[in-house]
Short mmCIF file of C-alpha atoms in Angstrom, two decimals:
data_model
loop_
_atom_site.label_atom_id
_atom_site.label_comp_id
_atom_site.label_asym_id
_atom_site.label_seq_id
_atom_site.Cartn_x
_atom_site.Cartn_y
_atom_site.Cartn_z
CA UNK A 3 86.71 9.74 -22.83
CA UNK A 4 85.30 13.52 -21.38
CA UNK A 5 82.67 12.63 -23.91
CA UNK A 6 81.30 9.32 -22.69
CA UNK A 7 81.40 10.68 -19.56
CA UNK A 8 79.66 14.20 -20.19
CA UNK A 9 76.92 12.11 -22.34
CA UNK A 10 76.17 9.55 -19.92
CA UNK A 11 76.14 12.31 -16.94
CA UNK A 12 73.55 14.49 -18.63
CA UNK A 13 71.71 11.00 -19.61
CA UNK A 14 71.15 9.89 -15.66
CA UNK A 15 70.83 13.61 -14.86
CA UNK A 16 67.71 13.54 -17.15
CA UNK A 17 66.35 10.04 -15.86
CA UNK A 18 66.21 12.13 -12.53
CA UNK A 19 64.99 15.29 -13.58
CA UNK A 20 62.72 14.53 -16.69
CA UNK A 21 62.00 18.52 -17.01
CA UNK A 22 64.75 20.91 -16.48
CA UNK A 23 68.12 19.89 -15.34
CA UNK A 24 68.73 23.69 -13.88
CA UNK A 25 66.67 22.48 -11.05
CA UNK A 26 68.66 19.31 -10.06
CA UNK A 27 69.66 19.00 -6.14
CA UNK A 28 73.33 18.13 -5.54
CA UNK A 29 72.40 14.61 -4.89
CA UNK A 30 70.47 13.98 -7.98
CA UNK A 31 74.32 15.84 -9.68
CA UNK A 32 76.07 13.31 -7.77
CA UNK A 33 74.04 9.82 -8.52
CA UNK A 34 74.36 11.19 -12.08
CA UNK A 35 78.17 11.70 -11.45
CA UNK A 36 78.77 8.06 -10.07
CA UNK A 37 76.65 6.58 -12.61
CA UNK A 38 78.56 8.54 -15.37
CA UNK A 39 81.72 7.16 -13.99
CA UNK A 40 80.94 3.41 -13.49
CA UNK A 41 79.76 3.68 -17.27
CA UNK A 42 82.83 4.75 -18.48
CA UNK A 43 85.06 2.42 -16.04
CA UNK A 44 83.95 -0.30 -19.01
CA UNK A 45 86.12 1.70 -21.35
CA UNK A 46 89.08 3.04 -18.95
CA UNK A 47 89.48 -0.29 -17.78
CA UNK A 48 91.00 -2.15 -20.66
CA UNK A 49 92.88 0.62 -21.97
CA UNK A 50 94.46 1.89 -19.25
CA UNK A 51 95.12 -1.65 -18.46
CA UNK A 52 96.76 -1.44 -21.62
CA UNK A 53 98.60 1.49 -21.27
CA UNK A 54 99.97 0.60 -17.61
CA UNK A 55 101.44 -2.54 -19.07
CA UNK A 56 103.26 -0.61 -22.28
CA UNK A 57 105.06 1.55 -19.84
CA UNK A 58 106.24 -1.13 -17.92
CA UNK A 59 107.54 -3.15 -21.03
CA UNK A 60 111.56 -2.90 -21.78
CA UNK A 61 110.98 -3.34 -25.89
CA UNK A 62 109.21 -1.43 -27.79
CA UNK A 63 105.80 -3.30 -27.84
CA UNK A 64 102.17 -1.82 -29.35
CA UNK A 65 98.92 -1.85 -28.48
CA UNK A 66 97.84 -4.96 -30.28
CA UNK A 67 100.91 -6.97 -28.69
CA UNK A 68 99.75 -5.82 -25.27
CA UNK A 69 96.95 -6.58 -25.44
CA UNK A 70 97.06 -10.15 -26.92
CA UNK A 71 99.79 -11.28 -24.43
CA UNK A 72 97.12 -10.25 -21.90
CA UNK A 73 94.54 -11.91 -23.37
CA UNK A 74 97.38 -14.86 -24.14
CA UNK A 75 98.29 -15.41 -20.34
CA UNK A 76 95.40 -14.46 -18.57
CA UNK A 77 91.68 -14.80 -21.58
CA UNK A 78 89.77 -11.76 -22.19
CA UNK A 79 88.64 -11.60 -18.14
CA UNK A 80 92.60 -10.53 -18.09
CA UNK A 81 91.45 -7.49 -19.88
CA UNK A 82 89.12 -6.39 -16.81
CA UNK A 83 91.53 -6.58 -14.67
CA UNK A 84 91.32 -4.42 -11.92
CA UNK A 85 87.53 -2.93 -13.36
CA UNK A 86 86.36 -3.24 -9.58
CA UNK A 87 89.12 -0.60 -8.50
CA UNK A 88 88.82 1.74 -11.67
CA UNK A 89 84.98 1.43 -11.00
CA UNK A 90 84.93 2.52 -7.30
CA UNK A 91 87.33 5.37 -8.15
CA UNK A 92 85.38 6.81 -11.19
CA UNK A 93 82.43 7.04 -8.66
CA UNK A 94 84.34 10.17 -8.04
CA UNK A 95 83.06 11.61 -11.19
CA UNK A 96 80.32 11.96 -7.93
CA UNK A 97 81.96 14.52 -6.39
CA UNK A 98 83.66 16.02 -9.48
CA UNK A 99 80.75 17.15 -11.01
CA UNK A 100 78.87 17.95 -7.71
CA UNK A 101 81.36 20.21 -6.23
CA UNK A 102 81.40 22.24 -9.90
CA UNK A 103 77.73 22.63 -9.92
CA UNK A 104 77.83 23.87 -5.68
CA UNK A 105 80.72 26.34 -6.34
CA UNK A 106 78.86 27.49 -9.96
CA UNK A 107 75.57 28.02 -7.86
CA UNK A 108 77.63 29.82 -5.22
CA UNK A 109 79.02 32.69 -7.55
CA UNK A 110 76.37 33.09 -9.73
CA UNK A 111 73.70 35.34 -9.09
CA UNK A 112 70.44 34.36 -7.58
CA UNK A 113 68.00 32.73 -10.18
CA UNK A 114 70.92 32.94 -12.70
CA UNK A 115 73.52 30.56 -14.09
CA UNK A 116 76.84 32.92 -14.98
CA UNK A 117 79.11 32.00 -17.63
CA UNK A 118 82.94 33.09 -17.50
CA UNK A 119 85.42 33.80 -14.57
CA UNK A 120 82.47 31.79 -12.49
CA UNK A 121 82.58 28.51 -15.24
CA UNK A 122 86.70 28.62 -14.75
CA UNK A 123 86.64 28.82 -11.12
CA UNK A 124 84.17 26.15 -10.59
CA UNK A 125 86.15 24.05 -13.23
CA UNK A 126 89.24 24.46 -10.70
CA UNK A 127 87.56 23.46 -7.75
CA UNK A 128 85.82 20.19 -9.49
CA UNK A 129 89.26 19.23 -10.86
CA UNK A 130 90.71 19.25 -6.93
CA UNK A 131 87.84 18.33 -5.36
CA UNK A 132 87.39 15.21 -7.95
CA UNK A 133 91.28 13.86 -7.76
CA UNK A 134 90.95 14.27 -4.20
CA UNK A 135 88.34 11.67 -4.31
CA UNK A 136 89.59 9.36 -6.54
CA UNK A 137 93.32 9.52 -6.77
CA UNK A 138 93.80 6.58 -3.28
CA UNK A 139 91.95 4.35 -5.73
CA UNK A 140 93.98 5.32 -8.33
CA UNK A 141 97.04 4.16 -6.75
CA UNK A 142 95.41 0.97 -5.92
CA UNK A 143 94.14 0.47 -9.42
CA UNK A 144 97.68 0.99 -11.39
CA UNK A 145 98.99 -1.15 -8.74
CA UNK A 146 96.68 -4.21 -9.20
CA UNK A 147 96.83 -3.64 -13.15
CA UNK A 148 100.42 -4.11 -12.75
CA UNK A 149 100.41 -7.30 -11.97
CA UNK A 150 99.03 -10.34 -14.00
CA UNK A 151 96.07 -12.45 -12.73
CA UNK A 152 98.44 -15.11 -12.26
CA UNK A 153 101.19 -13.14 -10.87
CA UNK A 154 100.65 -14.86 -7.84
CA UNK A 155 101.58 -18.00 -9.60
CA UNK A 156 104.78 -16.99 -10.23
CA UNK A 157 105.99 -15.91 -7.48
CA UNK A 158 104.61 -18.66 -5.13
CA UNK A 159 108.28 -20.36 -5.09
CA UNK A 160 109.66 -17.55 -3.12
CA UNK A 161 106.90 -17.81 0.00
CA UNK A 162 106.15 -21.72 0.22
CA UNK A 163 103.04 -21.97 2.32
CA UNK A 164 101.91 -17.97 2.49
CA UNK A 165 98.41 -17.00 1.95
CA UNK A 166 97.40 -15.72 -1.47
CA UNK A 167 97.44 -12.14 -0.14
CA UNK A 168 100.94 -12.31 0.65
CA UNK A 169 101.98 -14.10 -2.36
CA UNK A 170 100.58 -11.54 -4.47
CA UNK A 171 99.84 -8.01 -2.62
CA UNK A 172 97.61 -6.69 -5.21
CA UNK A 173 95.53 -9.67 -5.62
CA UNK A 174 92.19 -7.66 -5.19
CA UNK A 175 91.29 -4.10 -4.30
CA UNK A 176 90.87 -4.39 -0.65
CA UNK A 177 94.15 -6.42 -0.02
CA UNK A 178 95.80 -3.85 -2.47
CA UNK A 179 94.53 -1.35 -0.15
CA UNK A 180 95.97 -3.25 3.47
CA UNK A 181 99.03 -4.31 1.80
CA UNK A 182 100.49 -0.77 0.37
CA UNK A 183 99.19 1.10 3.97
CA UNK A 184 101.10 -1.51 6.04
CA UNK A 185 104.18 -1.47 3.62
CA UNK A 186 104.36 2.48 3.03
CA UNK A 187 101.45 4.01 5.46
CA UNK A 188 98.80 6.41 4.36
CA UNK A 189 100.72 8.61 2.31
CA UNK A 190 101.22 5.98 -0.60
CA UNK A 191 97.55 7.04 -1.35
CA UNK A 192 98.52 10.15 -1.95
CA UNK A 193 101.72 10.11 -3.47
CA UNK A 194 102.08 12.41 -6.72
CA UNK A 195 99.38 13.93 -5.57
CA UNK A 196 100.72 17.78 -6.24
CA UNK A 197 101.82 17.55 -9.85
CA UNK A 198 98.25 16.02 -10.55
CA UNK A 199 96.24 18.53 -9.45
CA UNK A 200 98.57 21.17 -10.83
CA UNK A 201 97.57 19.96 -14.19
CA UNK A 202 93.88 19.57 -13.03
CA UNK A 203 93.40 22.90 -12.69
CA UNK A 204 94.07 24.52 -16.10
CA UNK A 205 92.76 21.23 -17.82
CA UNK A 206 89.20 21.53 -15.81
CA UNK A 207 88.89 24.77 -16.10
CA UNK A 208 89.33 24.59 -20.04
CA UNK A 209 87.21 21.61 -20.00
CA UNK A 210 84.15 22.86 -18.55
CA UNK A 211 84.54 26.44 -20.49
CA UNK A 212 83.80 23.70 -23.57
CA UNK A 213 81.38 21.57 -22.02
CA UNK A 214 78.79 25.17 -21.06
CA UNK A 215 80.11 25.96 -24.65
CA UNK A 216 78.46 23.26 -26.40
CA UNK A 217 75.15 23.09 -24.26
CA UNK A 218 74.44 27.16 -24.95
CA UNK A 219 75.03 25.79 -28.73
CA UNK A 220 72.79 22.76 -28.49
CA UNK A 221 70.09 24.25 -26.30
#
């Protein structure tokens, strides 16, 4: 997945900048970033879909049964479910990317673009900085792809008469959103938060070391 979204990041980078990426603004980084991330939302969204649903299952079901009692109970839109949430929150790839590029620019020396402690740091920072901005939607997103498109249907016995919303919680994103703040206040949004970025660090870090890598080779 890192390489869909490297690709299509340095492919809207270069629709803006149709010369020499070094000279890119922050907001040319960032459209690139969100673009980047609503490409690869096609991709994350079925298979983390997917994935969510394994982990909830008692037996031991695969992929393929997954993903055709999805498709079974719900057609192939039952697939996308939840693709509006994992869309908004890989906009982040936004800020990921931009706040790696500010803090690269910061410790490297004027005119120059350093390799080594500088790539690590800046790896850190972009893997904070980027779950920061995208793990509320997160949440939202693994709680909406929890539930079935006609969840709602199935639990309409229990609230005769109660609006859609309340019926089913995580109908869409934004009543995701109202219902987990008024049922467990802001902090749901930012729940597991810690352990995340602990891992974000060391993987980011890595990950960008690879990504400069691989463009010194190329270039």
């Amino acid at each position: 997945m890192n390489g869909l979204v490297f690709a299509s990041y340095n492919f809207f980078l270069k629709l803006q900048c149709p010369g020499s990426t070094n000279d890119a603004t922050l907001t040319q980084i960032t459209l690139a970033g969100i673009g980047s991330g609503i490409v690869s939302a096609v991709v994350t969204t079925p298979t983390e879909l997917i994935k969510i649903r394994q982990q909830q299952c008692i037996d031991s079901s695969t992929v393929r049964d997954i993903a055709t009692d999805i498709v079974k109970a719900d057609g192939l839109r039952g697939l996308y479910r939840g693709a509006v949430s994992t869309a908004l929150r890989d906009c982040g790839y936004g800020a990921y990317f931009a706040s790696y590029e500010a803090t690269l620019r910061l410790l490297s020396r004027p005119g120059e673009r350093d390799g080594g402690w500088t790539v690590l740091v800046a790896g850190g920072v972009a893997g904070i900085v980027g779950w920061f901005a995208t793990f509320p939607l997160d949440v939202v997103k693994t709680r909406i792809q929890g539930t079935s498109l006609n969840h709602s249907a199935a639990i309409r016995p229990l609230r005769e008469g109660a609006s859609d919303s309340v019926l089913n919680p995580y109908r869409t994103t934004w009543s995701a959103i109202v219902n987990s703040y008024r049922a467990e206040g802001l902090g749901v949004f930012y729940r597991g938060l810690a352990p995340t970025l602990l891992r974000a660090v060391p993987v980011n870090m890595v990950t960008f070391a690879v990504f400069e890598s691989v463009v010194k080779m190329l270039s």
